[in-house]
Structure formats: structure tokens, C-alpha cells
PDB file of C-alpha atoms in Angstrom:
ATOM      1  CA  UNK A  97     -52.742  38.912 -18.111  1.00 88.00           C
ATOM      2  CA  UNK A  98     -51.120  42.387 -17.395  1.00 94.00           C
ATOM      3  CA  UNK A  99     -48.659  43.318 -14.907  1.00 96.00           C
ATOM      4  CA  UNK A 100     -46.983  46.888 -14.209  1.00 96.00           C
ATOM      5  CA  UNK A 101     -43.451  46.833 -12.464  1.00 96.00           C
ATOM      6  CA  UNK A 102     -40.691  48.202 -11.804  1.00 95.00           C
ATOM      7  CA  UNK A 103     -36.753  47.073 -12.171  1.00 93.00           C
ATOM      8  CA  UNK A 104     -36.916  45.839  -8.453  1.00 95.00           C
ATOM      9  CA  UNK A 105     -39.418  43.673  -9.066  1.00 96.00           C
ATOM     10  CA  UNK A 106     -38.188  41.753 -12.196  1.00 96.00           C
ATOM     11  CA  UNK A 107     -37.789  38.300 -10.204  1.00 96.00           C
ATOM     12  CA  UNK A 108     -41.338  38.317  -9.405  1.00 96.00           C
ATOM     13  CA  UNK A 109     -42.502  39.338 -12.790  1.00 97.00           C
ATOM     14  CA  UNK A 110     -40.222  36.920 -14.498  1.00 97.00           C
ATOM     15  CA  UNK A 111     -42.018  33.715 -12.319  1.00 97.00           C
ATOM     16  CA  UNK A 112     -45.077  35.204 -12.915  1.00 96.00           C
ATOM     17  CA  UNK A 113     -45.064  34.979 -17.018  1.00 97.00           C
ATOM     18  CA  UNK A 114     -42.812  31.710 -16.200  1.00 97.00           C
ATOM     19  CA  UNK A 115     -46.174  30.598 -14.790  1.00 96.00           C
ATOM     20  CA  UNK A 116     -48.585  31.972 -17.210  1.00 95.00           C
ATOM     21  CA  UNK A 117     -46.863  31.470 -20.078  1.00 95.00           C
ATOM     22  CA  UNK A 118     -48.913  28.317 -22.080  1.00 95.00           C
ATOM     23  CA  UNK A 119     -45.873  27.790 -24.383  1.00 96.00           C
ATOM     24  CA  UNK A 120     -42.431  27.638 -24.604  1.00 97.00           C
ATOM     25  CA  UNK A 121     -42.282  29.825 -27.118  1.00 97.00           C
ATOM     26  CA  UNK A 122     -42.084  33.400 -25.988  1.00 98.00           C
ATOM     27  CA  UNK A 123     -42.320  36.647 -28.489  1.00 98.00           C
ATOM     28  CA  UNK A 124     -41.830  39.838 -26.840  1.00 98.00           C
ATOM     29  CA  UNK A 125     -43.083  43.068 -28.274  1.00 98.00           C
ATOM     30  CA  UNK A 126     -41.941  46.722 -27.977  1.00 97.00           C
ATOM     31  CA  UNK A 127     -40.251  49.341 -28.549  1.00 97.00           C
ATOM     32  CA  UNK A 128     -36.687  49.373 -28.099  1.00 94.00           C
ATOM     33  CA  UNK A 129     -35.704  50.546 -24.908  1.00 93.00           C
ATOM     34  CA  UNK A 130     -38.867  48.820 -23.268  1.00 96.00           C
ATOM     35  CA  UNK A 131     -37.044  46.343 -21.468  1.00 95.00           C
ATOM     36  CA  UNK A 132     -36.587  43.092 -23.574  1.00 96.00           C
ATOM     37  CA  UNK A 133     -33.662  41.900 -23.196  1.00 94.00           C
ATOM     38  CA  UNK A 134     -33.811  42.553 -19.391  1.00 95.00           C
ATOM     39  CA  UNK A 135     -36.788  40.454 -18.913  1.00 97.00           C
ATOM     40  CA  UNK A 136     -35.380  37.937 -20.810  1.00 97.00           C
ATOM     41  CA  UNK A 137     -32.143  38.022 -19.110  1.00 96.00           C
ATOM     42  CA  UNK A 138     -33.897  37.596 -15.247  1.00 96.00           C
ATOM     43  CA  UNK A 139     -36.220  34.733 -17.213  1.00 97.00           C
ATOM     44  CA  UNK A 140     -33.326  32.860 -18.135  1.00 97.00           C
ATOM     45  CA  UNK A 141     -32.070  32.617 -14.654  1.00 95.00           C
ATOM     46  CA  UNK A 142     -35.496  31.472 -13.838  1.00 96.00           C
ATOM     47  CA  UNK A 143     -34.962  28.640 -15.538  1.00 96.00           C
ATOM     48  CA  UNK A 144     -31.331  27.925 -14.151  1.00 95.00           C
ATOM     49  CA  UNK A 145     -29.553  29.025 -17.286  1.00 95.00           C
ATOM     50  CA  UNK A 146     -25.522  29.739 -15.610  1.00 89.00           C
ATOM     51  CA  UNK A 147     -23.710  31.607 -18.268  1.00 88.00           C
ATOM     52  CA  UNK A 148     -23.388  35.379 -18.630  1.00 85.00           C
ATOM     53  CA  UNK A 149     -26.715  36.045 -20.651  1.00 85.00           C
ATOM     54  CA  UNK A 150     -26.642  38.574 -23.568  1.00 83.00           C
ATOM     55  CA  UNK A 151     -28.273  40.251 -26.456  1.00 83.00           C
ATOM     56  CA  UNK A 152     -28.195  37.982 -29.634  1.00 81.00           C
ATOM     57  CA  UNK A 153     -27.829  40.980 -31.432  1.00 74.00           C
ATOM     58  CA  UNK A 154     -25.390  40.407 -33.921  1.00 75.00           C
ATOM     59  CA  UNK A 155     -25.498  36.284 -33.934  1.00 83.00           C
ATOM     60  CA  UNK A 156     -29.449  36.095 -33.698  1.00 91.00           C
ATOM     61  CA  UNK A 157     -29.323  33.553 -31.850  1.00 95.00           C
ATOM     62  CA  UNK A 158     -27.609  32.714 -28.307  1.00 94.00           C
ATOM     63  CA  UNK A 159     -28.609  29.126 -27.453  1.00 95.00           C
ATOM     64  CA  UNK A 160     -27.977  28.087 -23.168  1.00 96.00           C
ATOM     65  CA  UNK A 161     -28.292  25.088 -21.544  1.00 94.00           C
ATOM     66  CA  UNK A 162     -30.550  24.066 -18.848  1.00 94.00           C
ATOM     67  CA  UNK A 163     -30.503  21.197 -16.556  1.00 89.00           C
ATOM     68  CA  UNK A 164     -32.442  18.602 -19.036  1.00 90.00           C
ATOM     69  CA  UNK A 165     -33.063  21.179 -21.946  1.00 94.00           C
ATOM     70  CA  UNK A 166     -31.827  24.130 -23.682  1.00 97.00           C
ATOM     71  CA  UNK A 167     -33.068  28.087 -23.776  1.00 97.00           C
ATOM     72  CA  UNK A 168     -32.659  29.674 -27.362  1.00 97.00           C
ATOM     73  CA  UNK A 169     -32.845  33.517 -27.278  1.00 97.00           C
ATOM     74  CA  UNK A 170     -32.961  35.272 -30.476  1.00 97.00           C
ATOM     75  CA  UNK A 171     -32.931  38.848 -31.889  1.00 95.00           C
ATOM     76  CA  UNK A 172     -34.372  40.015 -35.037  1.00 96.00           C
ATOM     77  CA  UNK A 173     -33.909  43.597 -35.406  1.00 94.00           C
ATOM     78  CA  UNK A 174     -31.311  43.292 -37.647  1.00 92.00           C
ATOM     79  CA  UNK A 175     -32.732  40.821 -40.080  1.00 93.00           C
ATOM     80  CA  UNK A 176     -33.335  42.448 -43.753  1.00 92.00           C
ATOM     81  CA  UNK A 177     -36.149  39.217 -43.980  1.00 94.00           C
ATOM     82  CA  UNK A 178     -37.441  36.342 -43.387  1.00 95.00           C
ATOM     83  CA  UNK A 179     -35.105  34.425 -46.047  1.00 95.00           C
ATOM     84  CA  UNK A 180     -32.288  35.461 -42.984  1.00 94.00           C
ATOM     85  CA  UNK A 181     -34.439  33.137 -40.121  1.00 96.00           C
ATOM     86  CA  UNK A 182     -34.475  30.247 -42.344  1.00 96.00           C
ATOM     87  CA  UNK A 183     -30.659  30.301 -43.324  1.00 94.00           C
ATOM     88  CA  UNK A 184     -29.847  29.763 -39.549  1.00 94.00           C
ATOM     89  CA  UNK A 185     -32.917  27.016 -39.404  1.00 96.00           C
ATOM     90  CA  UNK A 186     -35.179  28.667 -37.513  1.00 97.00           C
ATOM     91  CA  UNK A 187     -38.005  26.024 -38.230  1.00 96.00           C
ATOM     92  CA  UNK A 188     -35.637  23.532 -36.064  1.00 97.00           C
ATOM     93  CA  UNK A 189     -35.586  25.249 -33.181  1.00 97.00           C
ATOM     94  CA  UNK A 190     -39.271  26.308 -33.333  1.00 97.00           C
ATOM     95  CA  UNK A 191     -39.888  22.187 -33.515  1.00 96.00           C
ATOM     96  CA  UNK A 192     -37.199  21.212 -30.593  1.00 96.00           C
ATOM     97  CA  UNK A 193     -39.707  21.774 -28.055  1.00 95.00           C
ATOM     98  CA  UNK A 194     -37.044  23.859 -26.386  1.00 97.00           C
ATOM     99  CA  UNK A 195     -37.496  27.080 -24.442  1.00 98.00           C
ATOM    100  CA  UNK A 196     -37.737  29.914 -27.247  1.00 98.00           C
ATOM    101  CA  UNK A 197     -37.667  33.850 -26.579  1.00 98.00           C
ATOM    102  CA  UNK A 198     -38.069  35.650 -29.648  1.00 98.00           C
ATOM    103  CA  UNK A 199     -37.374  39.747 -30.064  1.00 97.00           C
ATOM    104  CA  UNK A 200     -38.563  41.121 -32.557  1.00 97.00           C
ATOM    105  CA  UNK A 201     -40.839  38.520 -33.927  1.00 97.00           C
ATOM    106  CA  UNK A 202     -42.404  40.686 -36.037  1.00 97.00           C
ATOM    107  CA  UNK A 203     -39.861  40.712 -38.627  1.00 96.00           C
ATOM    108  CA  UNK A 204     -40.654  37.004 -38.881  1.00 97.00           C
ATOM    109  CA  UNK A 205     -44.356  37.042 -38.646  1.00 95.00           C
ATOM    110  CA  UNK A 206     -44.964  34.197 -40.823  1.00 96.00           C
ATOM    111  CA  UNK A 207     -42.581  31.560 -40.015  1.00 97.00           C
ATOM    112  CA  UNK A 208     -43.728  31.928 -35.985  1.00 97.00           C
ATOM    113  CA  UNK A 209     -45.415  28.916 -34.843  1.00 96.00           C
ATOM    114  CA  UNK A 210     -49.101  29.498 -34.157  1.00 93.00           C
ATOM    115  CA  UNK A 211     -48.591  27.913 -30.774  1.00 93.00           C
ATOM    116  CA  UNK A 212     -46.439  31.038 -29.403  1.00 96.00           C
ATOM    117  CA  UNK A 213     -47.484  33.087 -26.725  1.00 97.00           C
ATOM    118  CA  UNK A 214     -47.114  36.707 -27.714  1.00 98.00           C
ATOM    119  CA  UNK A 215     -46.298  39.199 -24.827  1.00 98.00           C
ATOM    120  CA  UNK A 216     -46.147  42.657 -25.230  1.00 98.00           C
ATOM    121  CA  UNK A 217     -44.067  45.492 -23.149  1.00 98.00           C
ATOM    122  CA  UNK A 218     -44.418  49.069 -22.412  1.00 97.00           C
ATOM    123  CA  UNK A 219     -42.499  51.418 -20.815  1.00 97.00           C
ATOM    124  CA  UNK A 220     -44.822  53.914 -18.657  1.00 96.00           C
ATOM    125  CA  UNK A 221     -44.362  57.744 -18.109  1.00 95.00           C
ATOM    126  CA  UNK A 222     -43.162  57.293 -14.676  1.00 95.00           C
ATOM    127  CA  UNK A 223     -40.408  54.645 -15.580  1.00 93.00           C
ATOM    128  CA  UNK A 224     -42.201  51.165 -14.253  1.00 96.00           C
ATOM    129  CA  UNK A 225     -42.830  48.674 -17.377  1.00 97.00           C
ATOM    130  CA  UNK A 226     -46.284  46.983 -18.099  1.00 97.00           C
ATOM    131  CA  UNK A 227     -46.063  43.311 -19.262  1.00 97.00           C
ATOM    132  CA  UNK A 228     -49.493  41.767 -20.805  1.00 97.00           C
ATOM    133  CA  UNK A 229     -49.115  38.128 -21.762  1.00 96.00           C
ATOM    134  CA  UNK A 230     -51.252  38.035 -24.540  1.00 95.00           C
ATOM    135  CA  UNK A 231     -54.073  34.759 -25.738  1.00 90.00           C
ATOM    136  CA  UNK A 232     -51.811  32.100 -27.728  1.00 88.00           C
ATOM    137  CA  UNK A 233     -52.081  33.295 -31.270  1.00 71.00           C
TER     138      UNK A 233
END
């Protein structure tokens, strides 16, 4: 499923991969700059997470509660490898059955479950974003 949009529209696109997302794992792909971490962000408050919502940057992983569950959003880019996701236990909170958005999966490629659904962003010439929710791997 793809969807073009632009900032204004973020709550609308955010409910719509809420809705066609098969999993709760999420892995978002693109360049930085695309939009990531924004999407993420309005996603989050999709799901009723409260706090101030920010980049996992520099602690990989930010973890939020829900009403009955808990969102985990990490950020890979500044892994060296994969040995780095399994030091902070990645596998658990792939097998929580929690909400899990992923940036920069690809530096983890073989430790995400096969039951994520990969979604990939571009930013367009003109400044609007394309999301495509891609088949679960």
C-alpha cells in the first residue's frame, strides 16, 4: 500500500499504516532526512503514548507506555553491528509482543523477526513524502 503526503496530513497517514500495518513490528526505511522519526513520533500518539517522544539516537532504544502495553522505538544508525542489538536484548523485545518501530533495520537485517512489516519512505521533489507499507517479509 502506498500513500504520498504531506506534513499536514501526518495524522491521517499515521491511522492509515496504524490500520494496515499486519504486525506490530514496524521497520522504516530511508534516507535520512525522509521523515522517520516524524512518522513515528505522530504514530506514537496514535496509540496514546503521553510523554515527549524522541529520537533513540544515542540510547537505541526509548521504550513508552501505553494504556495496557508498551511502544519500543529504536534507532540503529549508530550501531557498528549486530553484536550491539543483542547486548541491549533485542531478541526480548522482538518476542514481547509489544509495539516495535525499528530505524534503521537494516543494520540488523538478520536478527529482525520474519513477521515485521517493512515500510519504506521517500521524500519527493516537491517536498510531500511517499509511504509504501510493504508485504510482511
Amino acid at each position: 500500500m502506498k500513500h504520498t503526503y504531506t506534513l499536514q496530513e501526518l495524522p491521517e497517514v499515521a491511522g492509515m499504516v496504524l490500520s494496515n500495518a499486519p504486525t506490530k513490528t514496524l521497520l522504516f526505511y530511508g534516507k535520512m532526512g525522509v521523515g522517520k522519526t516524524t512518522l513515528i513520533k505522530e504514530l506514537a500518539k496514535k496509540l496514546g503514548v503521553q510523554d515527549t517522544i524522541s529520537s533513540p539516537t544515542f540510547s537505541i532504544v526509548n521504550e513508552y507506555a501505553l494504556d495496557e502495553e508498551k511502544l519500543y522505538h529504536f534507532d540503529f544508525y549508530r550501531l557498528e553491528d549486530e553484536e550491539e542489538a543483542l547486548d541491549i536484548g533485542i531478541e526480548d523485545y522482538f518476542d514481547s509482543g509489544y509495539w516495535s518501530f525499528v530505524e534503521w533495520p537494516e543494520k540488523i537485517e538478520s536478527l529482525l523477526p520474519a513477521s515485521a512489516t517493512p515500510i519504506e519512505l521517500t521524500k519527493n521533489k516537491n517536498g510531500s513524502r511517499t509511504v509504501n507499507i510493504l508485504p510482511v517479509r
